Short mmCIF file of C-alpha atoms in Angstrom, two decimals:
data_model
loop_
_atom_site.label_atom_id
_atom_site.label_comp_id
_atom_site.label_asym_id
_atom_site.label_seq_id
_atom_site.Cartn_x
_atom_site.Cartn_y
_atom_site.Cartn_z
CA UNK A 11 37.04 -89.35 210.96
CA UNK A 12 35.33 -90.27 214.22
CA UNK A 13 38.04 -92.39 216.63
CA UNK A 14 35.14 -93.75 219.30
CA UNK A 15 31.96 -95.17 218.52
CA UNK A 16 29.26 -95.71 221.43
CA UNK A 17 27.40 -98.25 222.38
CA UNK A 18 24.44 -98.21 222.72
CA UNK A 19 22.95 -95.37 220.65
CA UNK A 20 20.18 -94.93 223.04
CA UNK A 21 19.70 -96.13 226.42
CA UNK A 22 16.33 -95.49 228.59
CA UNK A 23 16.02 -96.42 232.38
CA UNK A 24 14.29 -96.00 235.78
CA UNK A 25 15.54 -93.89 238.46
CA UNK A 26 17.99 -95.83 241.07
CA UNK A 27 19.10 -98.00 237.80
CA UNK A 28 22.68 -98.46 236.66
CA UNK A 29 23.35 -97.28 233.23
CA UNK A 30 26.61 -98.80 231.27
CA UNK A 31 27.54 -96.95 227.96
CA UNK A 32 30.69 -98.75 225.60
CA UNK A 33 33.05 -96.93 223.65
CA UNK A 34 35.30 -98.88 220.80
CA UNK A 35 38.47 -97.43 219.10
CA UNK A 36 40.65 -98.15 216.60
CA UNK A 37 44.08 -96.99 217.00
CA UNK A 38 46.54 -96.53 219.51
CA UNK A 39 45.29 -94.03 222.65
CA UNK A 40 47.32 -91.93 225.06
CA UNK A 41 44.00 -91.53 227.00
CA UNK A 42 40.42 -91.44 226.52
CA UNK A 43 37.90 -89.06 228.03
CA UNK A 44 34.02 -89.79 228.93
CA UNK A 45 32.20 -86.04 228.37
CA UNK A 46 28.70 -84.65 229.27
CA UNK A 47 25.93 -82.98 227.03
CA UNK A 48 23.06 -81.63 228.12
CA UNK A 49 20.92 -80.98 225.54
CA UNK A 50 21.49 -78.02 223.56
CA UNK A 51 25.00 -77.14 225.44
CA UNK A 52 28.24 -77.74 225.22
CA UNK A 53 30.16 -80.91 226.58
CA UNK A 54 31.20 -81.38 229.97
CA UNK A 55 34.30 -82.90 230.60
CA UNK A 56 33.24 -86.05 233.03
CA UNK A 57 36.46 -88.03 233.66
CA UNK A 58 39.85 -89.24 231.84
CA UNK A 59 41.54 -92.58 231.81
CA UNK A 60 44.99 -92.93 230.79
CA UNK A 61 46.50 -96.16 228.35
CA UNK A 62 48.14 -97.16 231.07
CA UNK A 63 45.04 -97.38 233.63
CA UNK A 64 42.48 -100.18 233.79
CA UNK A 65 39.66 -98.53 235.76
CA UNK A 66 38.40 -95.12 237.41
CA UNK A 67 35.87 -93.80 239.64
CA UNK A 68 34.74 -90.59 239.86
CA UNK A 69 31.94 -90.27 242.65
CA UNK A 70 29.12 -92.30 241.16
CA UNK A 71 31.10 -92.84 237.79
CA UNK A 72 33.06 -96.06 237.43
CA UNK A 73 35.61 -95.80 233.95
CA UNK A 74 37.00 -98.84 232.56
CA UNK A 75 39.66 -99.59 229.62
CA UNK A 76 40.53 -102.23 227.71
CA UNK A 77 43.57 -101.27 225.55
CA UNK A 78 43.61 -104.96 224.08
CA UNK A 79 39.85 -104.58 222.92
CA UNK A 80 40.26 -100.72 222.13
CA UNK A 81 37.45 -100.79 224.41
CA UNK A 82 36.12 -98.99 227.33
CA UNK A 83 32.75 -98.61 229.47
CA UNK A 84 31.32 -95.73 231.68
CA UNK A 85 28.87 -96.90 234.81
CA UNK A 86 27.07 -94.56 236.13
CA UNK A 87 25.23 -96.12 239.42
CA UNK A 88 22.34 -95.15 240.96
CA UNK A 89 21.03 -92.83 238.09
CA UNK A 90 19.00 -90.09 238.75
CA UNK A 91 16.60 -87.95 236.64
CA UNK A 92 19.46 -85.16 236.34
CA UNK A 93 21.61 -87.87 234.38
CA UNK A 94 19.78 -87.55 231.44
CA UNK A 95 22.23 -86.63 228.71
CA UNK A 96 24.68 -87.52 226.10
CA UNK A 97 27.16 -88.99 227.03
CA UNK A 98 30.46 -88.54 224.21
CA UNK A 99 34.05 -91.05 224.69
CA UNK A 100 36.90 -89.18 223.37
CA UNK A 101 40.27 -90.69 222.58
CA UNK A 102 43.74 -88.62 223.04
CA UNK A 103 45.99 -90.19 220.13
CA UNK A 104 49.30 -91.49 221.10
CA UNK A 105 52.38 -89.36 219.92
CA UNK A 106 49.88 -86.64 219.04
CA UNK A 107 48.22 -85.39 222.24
CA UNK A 108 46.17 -82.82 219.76
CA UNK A 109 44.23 -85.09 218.30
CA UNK A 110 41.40 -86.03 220.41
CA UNK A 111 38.31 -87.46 218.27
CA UNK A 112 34.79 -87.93 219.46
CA UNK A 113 32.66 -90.65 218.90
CA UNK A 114 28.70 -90.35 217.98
CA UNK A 115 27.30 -90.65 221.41
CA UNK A 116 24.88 -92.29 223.87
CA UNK A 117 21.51 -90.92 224.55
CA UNK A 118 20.73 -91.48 228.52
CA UNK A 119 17.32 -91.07 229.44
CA UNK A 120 16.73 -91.73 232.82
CA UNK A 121 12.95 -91.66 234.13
CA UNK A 122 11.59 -90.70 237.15
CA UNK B 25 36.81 -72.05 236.63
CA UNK B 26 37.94 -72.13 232.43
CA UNK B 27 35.19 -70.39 230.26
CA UNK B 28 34.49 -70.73 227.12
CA UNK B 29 32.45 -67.83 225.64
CA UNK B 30 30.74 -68.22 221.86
CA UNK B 31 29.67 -64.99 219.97
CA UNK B 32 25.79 -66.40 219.61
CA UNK B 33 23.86 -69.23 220.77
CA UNK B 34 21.33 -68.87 217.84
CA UNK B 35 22.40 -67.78 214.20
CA UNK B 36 20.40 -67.63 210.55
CA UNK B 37 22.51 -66.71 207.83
CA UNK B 38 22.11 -66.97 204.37
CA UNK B 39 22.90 -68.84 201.56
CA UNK B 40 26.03 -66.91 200.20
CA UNK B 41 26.98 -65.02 203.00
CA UNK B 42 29.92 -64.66 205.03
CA UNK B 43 29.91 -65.88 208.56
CA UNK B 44 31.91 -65.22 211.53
CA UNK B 45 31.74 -67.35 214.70
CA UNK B 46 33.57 -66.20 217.32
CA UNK B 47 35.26 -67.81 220.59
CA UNK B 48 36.90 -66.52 224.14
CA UNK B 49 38.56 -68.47 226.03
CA UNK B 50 40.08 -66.72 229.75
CA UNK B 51 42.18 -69.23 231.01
CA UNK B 52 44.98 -68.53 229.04
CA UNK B 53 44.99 -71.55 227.01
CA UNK B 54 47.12 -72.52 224.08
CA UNK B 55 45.13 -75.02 222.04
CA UNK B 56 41.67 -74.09 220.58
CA UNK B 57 39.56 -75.60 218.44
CA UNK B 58 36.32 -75.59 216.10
CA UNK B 59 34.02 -78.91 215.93
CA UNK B 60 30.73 -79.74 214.35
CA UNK B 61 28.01 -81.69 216.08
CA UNK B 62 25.23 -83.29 213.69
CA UNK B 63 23.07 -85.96 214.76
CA UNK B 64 24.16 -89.47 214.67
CA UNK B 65 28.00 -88.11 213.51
CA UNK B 66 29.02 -86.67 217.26
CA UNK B 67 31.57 -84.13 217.09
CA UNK B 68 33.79 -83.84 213.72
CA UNK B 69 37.14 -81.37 214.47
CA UNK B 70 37.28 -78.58 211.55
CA UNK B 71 40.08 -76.88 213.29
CA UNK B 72 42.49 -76.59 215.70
CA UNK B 73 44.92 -73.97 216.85
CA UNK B 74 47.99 -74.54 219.00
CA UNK B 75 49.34 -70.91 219.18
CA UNK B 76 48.73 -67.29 217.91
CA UNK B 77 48.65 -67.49 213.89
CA UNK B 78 48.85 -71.02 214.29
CA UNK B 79 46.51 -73.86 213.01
CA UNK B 80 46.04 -77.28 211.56
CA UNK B 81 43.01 -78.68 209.25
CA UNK B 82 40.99 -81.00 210.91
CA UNK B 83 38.83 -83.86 209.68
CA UNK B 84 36.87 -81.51 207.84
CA UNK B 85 38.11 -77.96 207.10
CA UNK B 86 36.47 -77.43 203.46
CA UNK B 87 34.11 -74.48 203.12
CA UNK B 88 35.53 -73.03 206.48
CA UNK B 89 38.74 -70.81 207.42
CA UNK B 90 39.75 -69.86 210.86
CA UNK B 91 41.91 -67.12 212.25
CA UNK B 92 43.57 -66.61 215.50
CA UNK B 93 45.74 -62.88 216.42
CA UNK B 94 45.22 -63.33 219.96
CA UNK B 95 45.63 -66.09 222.11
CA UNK B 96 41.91 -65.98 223.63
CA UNK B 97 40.32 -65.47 220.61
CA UNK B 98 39.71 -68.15 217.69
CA UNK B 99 37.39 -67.12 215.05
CA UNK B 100 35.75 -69.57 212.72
CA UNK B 101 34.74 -68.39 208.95
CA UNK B 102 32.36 -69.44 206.57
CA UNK B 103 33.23 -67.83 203.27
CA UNK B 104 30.39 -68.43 201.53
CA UNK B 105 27.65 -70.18 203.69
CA UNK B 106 25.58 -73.27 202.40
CA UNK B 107 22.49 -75.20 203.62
CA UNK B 108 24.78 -78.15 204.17
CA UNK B 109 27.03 -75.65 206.98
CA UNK B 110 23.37 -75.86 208.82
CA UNK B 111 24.90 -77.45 212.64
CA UNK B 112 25.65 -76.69 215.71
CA UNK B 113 29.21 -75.55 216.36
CA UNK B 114 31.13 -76.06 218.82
CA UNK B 115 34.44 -74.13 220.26
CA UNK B 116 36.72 -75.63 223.04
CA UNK B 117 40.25 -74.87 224.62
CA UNK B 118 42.75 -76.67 226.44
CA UNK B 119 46.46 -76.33 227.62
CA UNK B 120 48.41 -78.80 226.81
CA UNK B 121 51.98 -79.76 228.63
CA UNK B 122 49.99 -79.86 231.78
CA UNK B 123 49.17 -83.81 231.34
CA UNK B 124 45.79 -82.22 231.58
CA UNK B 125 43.98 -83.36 228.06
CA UNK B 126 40.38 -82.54 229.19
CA UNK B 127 38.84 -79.63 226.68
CA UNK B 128 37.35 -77.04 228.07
CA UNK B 129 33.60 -76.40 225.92
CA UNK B 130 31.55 -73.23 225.22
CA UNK B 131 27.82 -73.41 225.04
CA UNK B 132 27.82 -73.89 220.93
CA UNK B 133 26.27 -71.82 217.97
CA UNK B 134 23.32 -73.66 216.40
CA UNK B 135 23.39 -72.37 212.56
CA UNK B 136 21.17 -72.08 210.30
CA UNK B 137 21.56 -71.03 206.92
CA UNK B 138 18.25 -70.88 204.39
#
């Protein structure tokens, strides 16, 4: 069963925009994981934040977790045509690092 | 850099037949695994593998069986392949122990099967 589920479904912006994309879980995480999906391809792992962290950046990525909400957000600043993706949260289980489960996804279009 | 290798991007199969998908890993990994992607469900985990011989049902292992002799190699098998097997699949690896969780994904096989 899926773990994450993004929010929003889709998201469409200009060029220079910020883009925030929400992921909400239900059980208890050792970490979760933002990934990368061009379309077509396979995922591309983007950036990890463990139970224990609160926030992340990664270049022009900004992470965020909530472990109280089961809740986190990805920011991506200062979008750029090249962002366009789907964008996946993936939660690590606690006591079972194995189990990593993928939520349905948020469609980034950003326009030029 | 870890990659992930997948027998065929593009596959049409038919309704009855037997299907292998196949995936390479060259980074040594111990953990492999087999998702589906379908629209609006993200990725569901069929699979998983934690060691030569070794694996565990996923979410949603009916209609497929997997086998793994070596430890690059994980092979995913449709027995008897149905319209409703029509996705894209997808293969990944990752080593665990490393407090590195990130999987590592190959480029996917898009199915179909008429």
């Amino acid at each position: 069963s899926q773990q994450g589920e993004e929010d929003p479904q889709a998201l469409s912006i200009q060029e220079g925009e910020n883009a925030t994309m929400n992921c909400s879980y239900k059980t208890s995480i050792n970490n979760l994981q933002w990934y990368r999906q061009n379309s077509g391809r396979g995922l591309v792992h983007l950036i990890l934040i463990r139970s224990n962290e609160r926030e992340k950046h990664s270049g022009r990525l900004r992470v965020t977790l909530d472990t109280s909400k089961k809740s986190s957000s990805l920011l991506i600043t200062a979008s750029r045509a090249a962002d366009t993706a789907s964008y996946f949260c993936a939660t690590v289980r606690a006591y079972n690092n194995n189990d990593m489960r993928f939520g349905a996804g948020t469609r980034l279009t950003v326009k030029p | 850099d870890v990659k992930v290798t997948q027998s065929s991007r593009y596959l049409v199969k038919r309704t009855g037949e037997k299907v292998f998908l196949e995936c390479v890993q060259d980074m040594d990994h111990e953990n492999m695994f087999w998702y589906r992607q379908d629209p609006g469900l993200g990725l569901r985990l069929i699979y998983f593998s934690y060691d030569v011989k070794m694996k565990e049902k996923g979410d949603i292992p009916e209609g497929y069986s997997v086998s793994r002799e070596k430890k690059e190699r994980f092979s995913l098998i449709l027995e008897s392949a149905s319209t409703n097997q029509t996705s894209m699949y997808l293969c990944a690896s990752s080593q665990p122990g490393t407090g590195r969780y990130e999987q590592y994904f190959g480029p996917g096989t898009r199915l179909t099967v008429t």
